[in-house]
mmCIF file of C-alpha atoms and ligand atoms in Angstrom:
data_model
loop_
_atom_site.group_PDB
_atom_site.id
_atom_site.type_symbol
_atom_site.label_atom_id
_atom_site.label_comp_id
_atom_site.label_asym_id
_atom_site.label_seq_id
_atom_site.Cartn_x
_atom_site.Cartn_y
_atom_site.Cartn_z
ATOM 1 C CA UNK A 1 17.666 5.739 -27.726
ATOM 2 C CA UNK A 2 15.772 8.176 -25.476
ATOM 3 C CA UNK A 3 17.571 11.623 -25.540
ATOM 4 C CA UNK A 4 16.975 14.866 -23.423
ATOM 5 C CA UNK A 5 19.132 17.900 -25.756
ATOM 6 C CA UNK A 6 19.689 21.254 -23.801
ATOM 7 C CA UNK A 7 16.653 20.933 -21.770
ATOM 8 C CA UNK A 8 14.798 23.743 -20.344
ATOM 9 C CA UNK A 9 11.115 23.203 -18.619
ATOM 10 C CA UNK A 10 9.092 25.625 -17.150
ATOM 11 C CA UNK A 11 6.083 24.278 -15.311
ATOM 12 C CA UNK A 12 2.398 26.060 -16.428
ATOM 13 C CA UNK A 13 1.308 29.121 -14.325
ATOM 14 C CA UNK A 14 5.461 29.235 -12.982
ATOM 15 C CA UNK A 15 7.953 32.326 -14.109
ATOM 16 C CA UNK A 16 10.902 30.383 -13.475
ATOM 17 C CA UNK A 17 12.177 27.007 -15.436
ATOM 18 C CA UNK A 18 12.568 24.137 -12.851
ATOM 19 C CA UNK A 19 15.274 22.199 -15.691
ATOM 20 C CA UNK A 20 17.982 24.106 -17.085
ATOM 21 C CA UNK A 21 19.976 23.104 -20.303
ATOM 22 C CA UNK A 22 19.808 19.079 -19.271
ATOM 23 C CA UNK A 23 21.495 16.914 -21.589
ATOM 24 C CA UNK A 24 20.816 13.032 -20.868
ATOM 25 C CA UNK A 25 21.233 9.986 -23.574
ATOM 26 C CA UNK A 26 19.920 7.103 -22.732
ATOM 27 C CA UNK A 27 21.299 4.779 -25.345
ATOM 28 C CA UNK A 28 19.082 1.267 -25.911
ATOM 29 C CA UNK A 29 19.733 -1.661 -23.570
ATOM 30 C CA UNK A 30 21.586 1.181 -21.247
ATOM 31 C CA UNK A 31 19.884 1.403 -17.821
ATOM 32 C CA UNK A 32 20.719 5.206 -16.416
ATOM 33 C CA UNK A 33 20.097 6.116 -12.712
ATOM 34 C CA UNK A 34 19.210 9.646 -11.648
ATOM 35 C CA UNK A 35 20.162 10.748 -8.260
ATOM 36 C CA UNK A 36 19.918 14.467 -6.242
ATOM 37 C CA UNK A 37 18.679 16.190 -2.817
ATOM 38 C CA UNK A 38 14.959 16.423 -2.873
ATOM 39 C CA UNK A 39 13.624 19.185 -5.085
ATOM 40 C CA UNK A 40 16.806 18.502 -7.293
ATOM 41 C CA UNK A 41 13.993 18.291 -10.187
ATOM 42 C CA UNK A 42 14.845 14.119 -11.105
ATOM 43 C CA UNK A 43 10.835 14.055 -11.360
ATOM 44 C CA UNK A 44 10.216 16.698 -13.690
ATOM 45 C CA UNK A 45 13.464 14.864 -15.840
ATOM 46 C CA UNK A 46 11.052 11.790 -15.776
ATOM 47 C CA UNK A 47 8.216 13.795 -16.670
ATOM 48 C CA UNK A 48 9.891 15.293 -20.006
ATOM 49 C CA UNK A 49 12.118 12.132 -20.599
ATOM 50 C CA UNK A 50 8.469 10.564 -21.367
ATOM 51 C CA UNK A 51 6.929 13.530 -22.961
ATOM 52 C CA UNK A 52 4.551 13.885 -20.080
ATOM 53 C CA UNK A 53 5.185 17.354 -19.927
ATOM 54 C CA UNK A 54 4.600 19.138 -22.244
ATOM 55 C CA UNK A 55 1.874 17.212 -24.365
ATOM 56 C CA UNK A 56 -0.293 16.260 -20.922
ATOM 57 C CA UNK A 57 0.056 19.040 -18.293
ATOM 58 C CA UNK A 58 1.688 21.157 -20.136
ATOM 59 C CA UNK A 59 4.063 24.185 -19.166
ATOM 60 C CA UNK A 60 6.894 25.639 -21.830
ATOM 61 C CA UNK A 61 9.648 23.098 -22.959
ATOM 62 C CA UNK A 62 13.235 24.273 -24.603
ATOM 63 C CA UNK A 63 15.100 21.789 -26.543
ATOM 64 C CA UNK A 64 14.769 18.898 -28.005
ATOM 65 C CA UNK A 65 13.445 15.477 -26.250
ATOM 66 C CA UNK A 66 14.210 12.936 -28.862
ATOM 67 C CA UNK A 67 12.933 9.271 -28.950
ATOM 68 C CA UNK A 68 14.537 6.504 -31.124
ATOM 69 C CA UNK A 69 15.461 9.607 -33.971
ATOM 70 C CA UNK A 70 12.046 11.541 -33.509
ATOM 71 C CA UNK A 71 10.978 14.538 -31.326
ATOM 72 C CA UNK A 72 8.312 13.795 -28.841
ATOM 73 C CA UNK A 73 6.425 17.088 -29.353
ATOM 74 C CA UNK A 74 6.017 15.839 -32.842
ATOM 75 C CA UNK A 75 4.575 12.388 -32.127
ATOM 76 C CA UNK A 76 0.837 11.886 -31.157
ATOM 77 C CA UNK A 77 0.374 10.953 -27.373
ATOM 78 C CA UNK A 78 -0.848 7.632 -28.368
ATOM 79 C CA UNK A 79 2.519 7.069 -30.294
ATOM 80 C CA UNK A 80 4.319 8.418 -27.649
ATOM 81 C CA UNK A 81 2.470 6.153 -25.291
ATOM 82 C CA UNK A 82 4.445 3.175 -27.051
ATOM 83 C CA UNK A 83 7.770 4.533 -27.199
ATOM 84 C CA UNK A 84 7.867 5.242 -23.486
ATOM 85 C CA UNK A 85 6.127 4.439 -20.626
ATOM 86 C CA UNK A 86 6.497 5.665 -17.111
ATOM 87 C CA UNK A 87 5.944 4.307 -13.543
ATOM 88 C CA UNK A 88 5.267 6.972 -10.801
ATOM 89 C CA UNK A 89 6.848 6.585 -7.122
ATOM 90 C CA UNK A 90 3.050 6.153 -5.310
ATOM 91 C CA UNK A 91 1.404 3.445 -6.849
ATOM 92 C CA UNK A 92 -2.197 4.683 -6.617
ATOM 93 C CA UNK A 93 -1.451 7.597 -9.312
ATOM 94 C CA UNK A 94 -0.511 4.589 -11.679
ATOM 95 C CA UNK A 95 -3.934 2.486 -10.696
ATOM 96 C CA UNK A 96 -6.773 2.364 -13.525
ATOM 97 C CA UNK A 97 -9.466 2.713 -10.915
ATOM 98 C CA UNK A 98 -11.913 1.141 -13.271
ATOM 99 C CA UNK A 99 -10.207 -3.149 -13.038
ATOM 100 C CA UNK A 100 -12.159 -5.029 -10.367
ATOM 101 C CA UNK A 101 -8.491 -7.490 -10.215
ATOM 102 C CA UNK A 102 -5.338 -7.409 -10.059
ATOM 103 C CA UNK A 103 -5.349 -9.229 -13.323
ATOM 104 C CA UNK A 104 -6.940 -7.434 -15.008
ATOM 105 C CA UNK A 105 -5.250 -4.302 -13.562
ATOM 106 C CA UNK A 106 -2.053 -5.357 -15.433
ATOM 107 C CA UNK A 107 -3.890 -6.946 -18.467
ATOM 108 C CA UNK A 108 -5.161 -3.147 -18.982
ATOM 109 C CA UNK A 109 -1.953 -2.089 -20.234
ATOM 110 C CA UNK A 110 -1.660 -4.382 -23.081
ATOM 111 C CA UNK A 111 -5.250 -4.933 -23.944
ATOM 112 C CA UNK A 112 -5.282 -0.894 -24.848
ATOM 113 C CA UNK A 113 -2.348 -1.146 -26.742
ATOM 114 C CA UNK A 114 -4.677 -3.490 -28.956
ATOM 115 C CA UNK A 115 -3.062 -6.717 -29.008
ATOM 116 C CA UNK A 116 -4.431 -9.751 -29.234
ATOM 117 C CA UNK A 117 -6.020 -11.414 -26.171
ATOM 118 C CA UNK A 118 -3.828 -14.405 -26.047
ATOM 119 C CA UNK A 119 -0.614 -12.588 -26.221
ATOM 120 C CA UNK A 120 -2.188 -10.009 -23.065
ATOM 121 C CA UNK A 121 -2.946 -12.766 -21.532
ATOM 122 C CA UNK A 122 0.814 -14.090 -21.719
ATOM 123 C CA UNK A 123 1.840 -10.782 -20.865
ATOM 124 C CA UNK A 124 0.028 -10.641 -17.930
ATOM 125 C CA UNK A 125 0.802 -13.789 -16.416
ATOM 126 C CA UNK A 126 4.428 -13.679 -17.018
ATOM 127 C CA UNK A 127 4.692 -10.321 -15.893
ATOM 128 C CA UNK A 128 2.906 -11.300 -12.417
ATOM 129 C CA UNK A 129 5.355 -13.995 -12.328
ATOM 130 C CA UNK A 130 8.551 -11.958 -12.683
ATOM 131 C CA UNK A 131 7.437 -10.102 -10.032
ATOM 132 C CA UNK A 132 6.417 -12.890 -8.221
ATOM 133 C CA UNK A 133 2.945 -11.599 -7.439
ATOM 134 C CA UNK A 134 0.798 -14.495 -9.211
ATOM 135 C CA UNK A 135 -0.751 -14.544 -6.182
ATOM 136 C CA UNK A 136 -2.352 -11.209 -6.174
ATOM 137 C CA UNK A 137 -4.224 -12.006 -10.042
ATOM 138 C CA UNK A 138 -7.565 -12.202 -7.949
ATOM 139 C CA UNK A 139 -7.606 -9.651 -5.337
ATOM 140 C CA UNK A 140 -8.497 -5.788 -5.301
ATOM 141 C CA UNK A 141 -6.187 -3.592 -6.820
ATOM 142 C CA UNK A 142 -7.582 -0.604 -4.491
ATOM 143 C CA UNK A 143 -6.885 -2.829 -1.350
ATOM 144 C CA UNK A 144 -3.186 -4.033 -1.578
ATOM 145 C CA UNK A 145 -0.510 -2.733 0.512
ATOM 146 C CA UNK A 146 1.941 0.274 -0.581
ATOM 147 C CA UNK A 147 4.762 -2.470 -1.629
ATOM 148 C CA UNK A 148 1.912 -5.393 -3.567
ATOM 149 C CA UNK A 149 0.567 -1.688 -5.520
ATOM 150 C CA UNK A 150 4.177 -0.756 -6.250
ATOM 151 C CA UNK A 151 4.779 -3.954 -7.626
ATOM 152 C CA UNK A 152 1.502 -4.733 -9.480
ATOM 153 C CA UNK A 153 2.020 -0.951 -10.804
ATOM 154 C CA UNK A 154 6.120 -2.403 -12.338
ATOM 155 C CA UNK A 155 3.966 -5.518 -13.314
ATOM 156 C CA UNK A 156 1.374 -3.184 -15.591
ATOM 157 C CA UNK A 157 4.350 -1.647 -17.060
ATOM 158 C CA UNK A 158 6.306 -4.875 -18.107
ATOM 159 C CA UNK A 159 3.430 -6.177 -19.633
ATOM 160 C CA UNK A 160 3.215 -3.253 -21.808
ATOM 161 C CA UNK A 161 6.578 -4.409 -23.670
ATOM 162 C CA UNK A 162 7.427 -0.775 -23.492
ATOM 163 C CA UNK A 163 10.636 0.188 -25.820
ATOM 164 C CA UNK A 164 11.615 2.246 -23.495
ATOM 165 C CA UNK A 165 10.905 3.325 -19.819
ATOM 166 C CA UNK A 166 10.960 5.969 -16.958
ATOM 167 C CA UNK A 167 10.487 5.045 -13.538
ATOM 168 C CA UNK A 168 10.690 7.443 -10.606
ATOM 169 C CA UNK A 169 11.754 5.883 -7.389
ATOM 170 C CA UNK A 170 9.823 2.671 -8.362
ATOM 171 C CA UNK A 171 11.203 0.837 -4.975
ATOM 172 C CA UNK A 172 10.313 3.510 -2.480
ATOM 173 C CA UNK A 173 8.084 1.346 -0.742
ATOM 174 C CA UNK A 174 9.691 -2.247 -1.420
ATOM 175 C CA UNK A 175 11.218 -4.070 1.013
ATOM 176 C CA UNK A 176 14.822 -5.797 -0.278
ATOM 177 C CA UNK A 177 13.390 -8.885 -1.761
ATOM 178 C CA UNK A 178 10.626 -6.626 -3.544
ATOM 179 C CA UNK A 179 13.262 -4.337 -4.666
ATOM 180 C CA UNK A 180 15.668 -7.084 -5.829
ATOM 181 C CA UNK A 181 12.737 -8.509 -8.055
ATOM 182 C CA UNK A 182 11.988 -4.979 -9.382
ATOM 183 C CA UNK A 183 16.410 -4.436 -10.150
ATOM 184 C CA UNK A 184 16.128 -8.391 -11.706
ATOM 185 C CA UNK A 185 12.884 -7.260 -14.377
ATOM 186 C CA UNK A 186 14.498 -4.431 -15.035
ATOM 187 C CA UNK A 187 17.694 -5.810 -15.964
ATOM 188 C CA UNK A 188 16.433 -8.156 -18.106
ATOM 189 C CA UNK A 189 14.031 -5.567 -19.888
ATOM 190 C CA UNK A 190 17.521 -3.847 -20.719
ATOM 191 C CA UNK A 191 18.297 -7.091 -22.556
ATOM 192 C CA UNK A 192 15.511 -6.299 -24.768
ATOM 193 C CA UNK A 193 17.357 -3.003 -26.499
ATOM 194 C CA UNK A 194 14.694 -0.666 -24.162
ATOM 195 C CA UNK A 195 16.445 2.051 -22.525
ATOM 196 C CA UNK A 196 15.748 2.602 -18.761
ATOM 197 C CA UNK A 197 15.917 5.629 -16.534
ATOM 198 C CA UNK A 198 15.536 5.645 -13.202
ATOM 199 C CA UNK A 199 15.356 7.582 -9.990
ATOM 200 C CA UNK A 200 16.035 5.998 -6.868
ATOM 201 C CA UNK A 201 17.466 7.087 -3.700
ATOM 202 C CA UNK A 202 18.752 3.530 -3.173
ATOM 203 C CA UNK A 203 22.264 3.692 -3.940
ATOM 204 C CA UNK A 204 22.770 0.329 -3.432
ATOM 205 C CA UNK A 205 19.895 -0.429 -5.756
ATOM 206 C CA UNK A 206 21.567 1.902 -8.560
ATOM 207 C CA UNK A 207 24.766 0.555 -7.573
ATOM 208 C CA UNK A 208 23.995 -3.109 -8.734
ATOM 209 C CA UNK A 209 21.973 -2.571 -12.255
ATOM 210 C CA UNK A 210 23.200 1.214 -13.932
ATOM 211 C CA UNK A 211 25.456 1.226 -16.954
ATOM 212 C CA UNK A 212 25.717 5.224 -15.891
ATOM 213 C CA UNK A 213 24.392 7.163 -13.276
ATOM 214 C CA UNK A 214 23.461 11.263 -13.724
ATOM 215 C CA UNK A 215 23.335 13.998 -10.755
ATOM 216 C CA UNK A 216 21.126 16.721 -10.580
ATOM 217 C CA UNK A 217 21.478 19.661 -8.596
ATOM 218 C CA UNK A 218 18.926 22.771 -9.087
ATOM 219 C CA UNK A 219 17.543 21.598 -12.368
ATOM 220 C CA UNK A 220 20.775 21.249 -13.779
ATOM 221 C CA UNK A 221 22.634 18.178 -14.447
ATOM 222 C CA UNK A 222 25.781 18.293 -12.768
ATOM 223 C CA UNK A 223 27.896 14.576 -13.010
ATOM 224 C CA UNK A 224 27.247 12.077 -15.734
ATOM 225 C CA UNK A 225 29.326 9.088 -16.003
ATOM 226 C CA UNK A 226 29.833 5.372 -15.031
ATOM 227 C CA UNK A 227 28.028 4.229 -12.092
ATOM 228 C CA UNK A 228 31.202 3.373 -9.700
ATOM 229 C CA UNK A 229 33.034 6.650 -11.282
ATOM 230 C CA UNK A 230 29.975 9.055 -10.060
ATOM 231 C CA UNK A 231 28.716 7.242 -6.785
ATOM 232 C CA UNK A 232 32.263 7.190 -5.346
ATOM 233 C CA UNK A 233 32.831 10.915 -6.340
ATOM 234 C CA UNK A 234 33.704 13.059 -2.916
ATOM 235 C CA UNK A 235 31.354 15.622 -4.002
ATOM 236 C CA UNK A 236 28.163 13.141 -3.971
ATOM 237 C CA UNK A 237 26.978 14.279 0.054
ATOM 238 C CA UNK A 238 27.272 17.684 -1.269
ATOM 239 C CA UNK A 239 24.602 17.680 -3.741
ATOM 240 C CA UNK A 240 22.441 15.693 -1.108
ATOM 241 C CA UNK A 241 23.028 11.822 -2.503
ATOM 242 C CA UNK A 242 24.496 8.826 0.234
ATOM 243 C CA UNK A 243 26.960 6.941 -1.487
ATOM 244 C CA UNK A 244 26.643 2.936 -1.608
ATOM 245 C CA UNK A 245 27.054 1.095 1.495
ATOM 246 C CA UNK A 246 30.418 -0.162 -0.300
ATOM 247 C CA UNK A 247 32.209 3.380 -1.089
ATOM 248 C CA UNK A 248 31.397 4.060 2.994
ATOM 249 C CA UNK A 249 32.680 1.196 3.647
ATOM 250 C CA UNK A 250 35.742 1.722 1.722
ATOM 251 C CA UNK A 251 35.814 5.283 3.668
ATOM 252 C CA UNK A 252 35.465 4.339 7.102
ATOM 253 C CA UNK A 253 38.615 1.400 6.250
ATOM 254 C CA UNK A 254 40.439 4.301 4.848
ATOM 255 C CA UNK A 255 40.025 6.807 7.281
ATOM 256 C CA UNK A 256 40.916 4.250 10.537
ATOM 257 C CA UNK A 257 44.490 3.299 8.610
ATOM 258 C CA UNK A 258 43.225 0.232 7.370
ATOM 259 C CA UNK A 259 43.821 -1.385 3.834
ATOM 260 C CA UNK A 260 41.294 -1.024 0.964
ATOM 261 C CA UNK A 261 39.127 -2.957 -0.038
ATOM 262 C CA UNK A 262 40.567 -3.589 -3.081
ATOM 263 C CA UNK A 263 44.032 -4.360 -1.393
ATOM 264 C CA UNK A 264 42.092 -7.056 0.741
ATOM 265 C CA UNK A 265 41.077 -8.630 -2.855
ATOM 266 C CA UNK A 266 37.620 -7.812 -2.511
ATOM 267 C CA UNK A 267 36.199 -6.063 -5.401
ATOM 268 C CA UNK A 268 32.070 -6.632 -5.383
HETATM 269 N N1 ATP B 1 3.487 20.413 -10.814
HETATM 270 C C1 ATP B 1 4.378 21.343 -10.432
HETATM 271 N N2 ATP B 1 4.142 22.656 -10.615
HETATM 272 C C2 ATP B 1 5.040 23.576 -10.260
HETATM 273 N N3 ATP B 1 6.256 23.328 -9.725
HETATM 274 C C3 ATP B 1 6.546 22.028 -9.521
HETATM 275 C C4 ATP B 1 5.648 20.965 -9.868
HETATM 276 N N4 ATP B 1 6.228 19.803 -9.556
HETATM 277 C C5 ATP B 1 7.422 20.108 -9.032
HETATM 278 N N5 ATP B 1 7.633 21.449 -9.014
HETATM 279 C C6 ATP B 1 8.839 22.159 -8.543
HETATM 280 O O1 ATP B 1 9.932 21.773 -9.365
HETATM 281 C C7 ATP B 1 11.121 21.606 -8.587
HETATM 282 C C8 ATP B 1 11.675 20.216 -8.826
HETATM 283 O O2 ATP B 1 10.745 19.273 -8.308
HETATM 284 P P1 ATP B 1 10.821 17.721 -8.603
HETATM 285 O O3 ATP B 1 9.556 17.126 -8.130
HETATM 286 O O4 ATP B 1 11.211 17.517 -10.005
HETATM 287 O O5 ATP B 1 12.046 17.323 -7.640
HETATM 288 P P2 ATP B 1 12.582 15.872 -7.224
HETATM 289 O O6 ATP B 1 14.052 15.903 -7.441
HETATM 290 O O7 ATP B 1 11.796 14.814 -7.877
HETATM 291 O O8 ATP B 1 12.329 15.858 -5.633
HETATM 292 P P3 ATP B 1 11.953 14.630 -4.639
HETATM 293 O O9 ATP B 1 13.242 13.927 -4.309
HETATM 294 O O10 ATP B 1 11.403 15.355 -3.444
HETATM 295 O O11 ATP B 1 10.956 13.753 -5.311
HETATM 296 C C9 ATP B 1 10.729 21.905 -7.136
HETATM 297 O O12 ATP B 1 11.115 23.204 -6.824
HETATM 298 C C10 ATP B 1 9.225 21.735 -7.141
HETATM 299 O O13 ATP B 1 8.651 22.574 -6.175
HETATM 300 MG MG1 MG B 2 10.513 13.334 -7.164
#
């Protein structure tokens, strides 16, 4: 359970708080999506959800961020480092800079979490293979294209086991199969109890895999409920979000007299 209570967070050097009184639970196996316009502050969520911010760039935080029962700014950052793990939207941020492989790249994760080297090395490999990206293991990490980084990035972060984990647009530069594989391991990392949030401007993406799906407008949080319920709400263009290719669908039918989908029996 992975729980943002009343929320306010003010960025170093800054007069003004960015999040105001945000209140997000992320219960375990639960995977959340966070949509809103650009600006809307969904990275600076991820950044607290994962205790980020304060404890490694700092700025002023107001209420509680609370991880399985304990408050982050009372864990160490190595503790906190196992609780909850994040994945950044450009994959070279993520990147160790000091693995010569790919392999090794994603073995990094594990190894400094100090397990053994057979079980990293299990890790590793079937984390490449989720992602289907075995074929990677030898080359560069510093010369892969934006989508093979992405995913080798995802791959690092599913080999960690993490309990729980924050991932801010981690598709942005997938193509649909890529993007498919990333919804699949994520899914199935759900299974495992960890809570996931994530921010995507996919709605298709979020449409298929979240339990629930949050809004934020100007730092505040301003819809929270089940995924269908909040991407087919009338207000969604308003706060800057483009409902799934199924609600326009259901729209455009609508609007030219014609039945619903629902009336035509087709549900998906
Ligand atoms: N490191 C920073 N220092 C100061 N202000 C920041 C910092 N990062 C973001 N901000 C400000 O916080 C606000 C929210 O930004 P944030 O990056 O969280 O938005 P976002 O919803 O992720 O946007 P996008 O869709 O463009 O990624 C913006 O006004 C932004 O300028
Ligand atoms: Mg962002």
């Amino acid at each position: 359970m992975l729980e943002l209570r009343g929320v306010t967070y003010r960025y170093a050097g800054y007069a003004r708080p960015v999040l105001h009184d945000v209140d997000l639970a992320l219960r375990d196996g639960e995977i959340v999506g966070l949509v809103g316009a650009n600006e809307a502050g969904k990275s600076t969520v991820c950044l607290v959800a994962s205790g980020l911010a304060p404890a490694s760039i700092g700025g002023q935080l107001g209420g509680d961020v609370v991880i399985d029962g304990e408050r982050t700014t009372s864990l160490p950052v190595h503790e906190l480092a196992q609780r909850v793990v994040i994945g950044f939207q450009n994959p070279s941020t993520q990147r160790s800079g000091v693995a010569a492989t790919v392999f090794e790249e994603v073995a990094l994760g594990p190894m400094n979490l100090g397990l053994p080297v057979a079980e990293t090395l299990a890790r590793t490999r079937r984390a490449l293979a989720t992602l289907r990206i075995e074929d990677l293991a030898d080359r560069d990490p510093a010369r892969l294209s934006g989508g093979q980084g992405q995913l080798v990035a995802i791959a690092g972060l599913l080999a960690m086991g993490p309990r729980h984990i924050v991932l801010d647009e981690p598709t942005a530069q997938l193509d649909p199969e890529g993007s498919n594989l990333v919804a699949a391991a994520l899914r199935d990392l759900a299974r495992t109890g960890a809570a996931l949030l994530i921010v995507e401007h996919k709605a298709d993406l979020l449409d298929g895999i979240c339990d629930r799906v949050a809004v934020v407008d100007a730092g505040r949080i301003v819809l929270d409920g089940p995924t269908t319920a909040v991407l087919g709400d009338e207000r969604l263009a308003g706060w800057g979000v483009e409902p799934p290719s199924r609600v326009r669908l259901a729209r455009s039918l609508a609007a030219r007299g014609l039945p619903g989908l629902a009336e035509l029996g087709w549900t998906a």
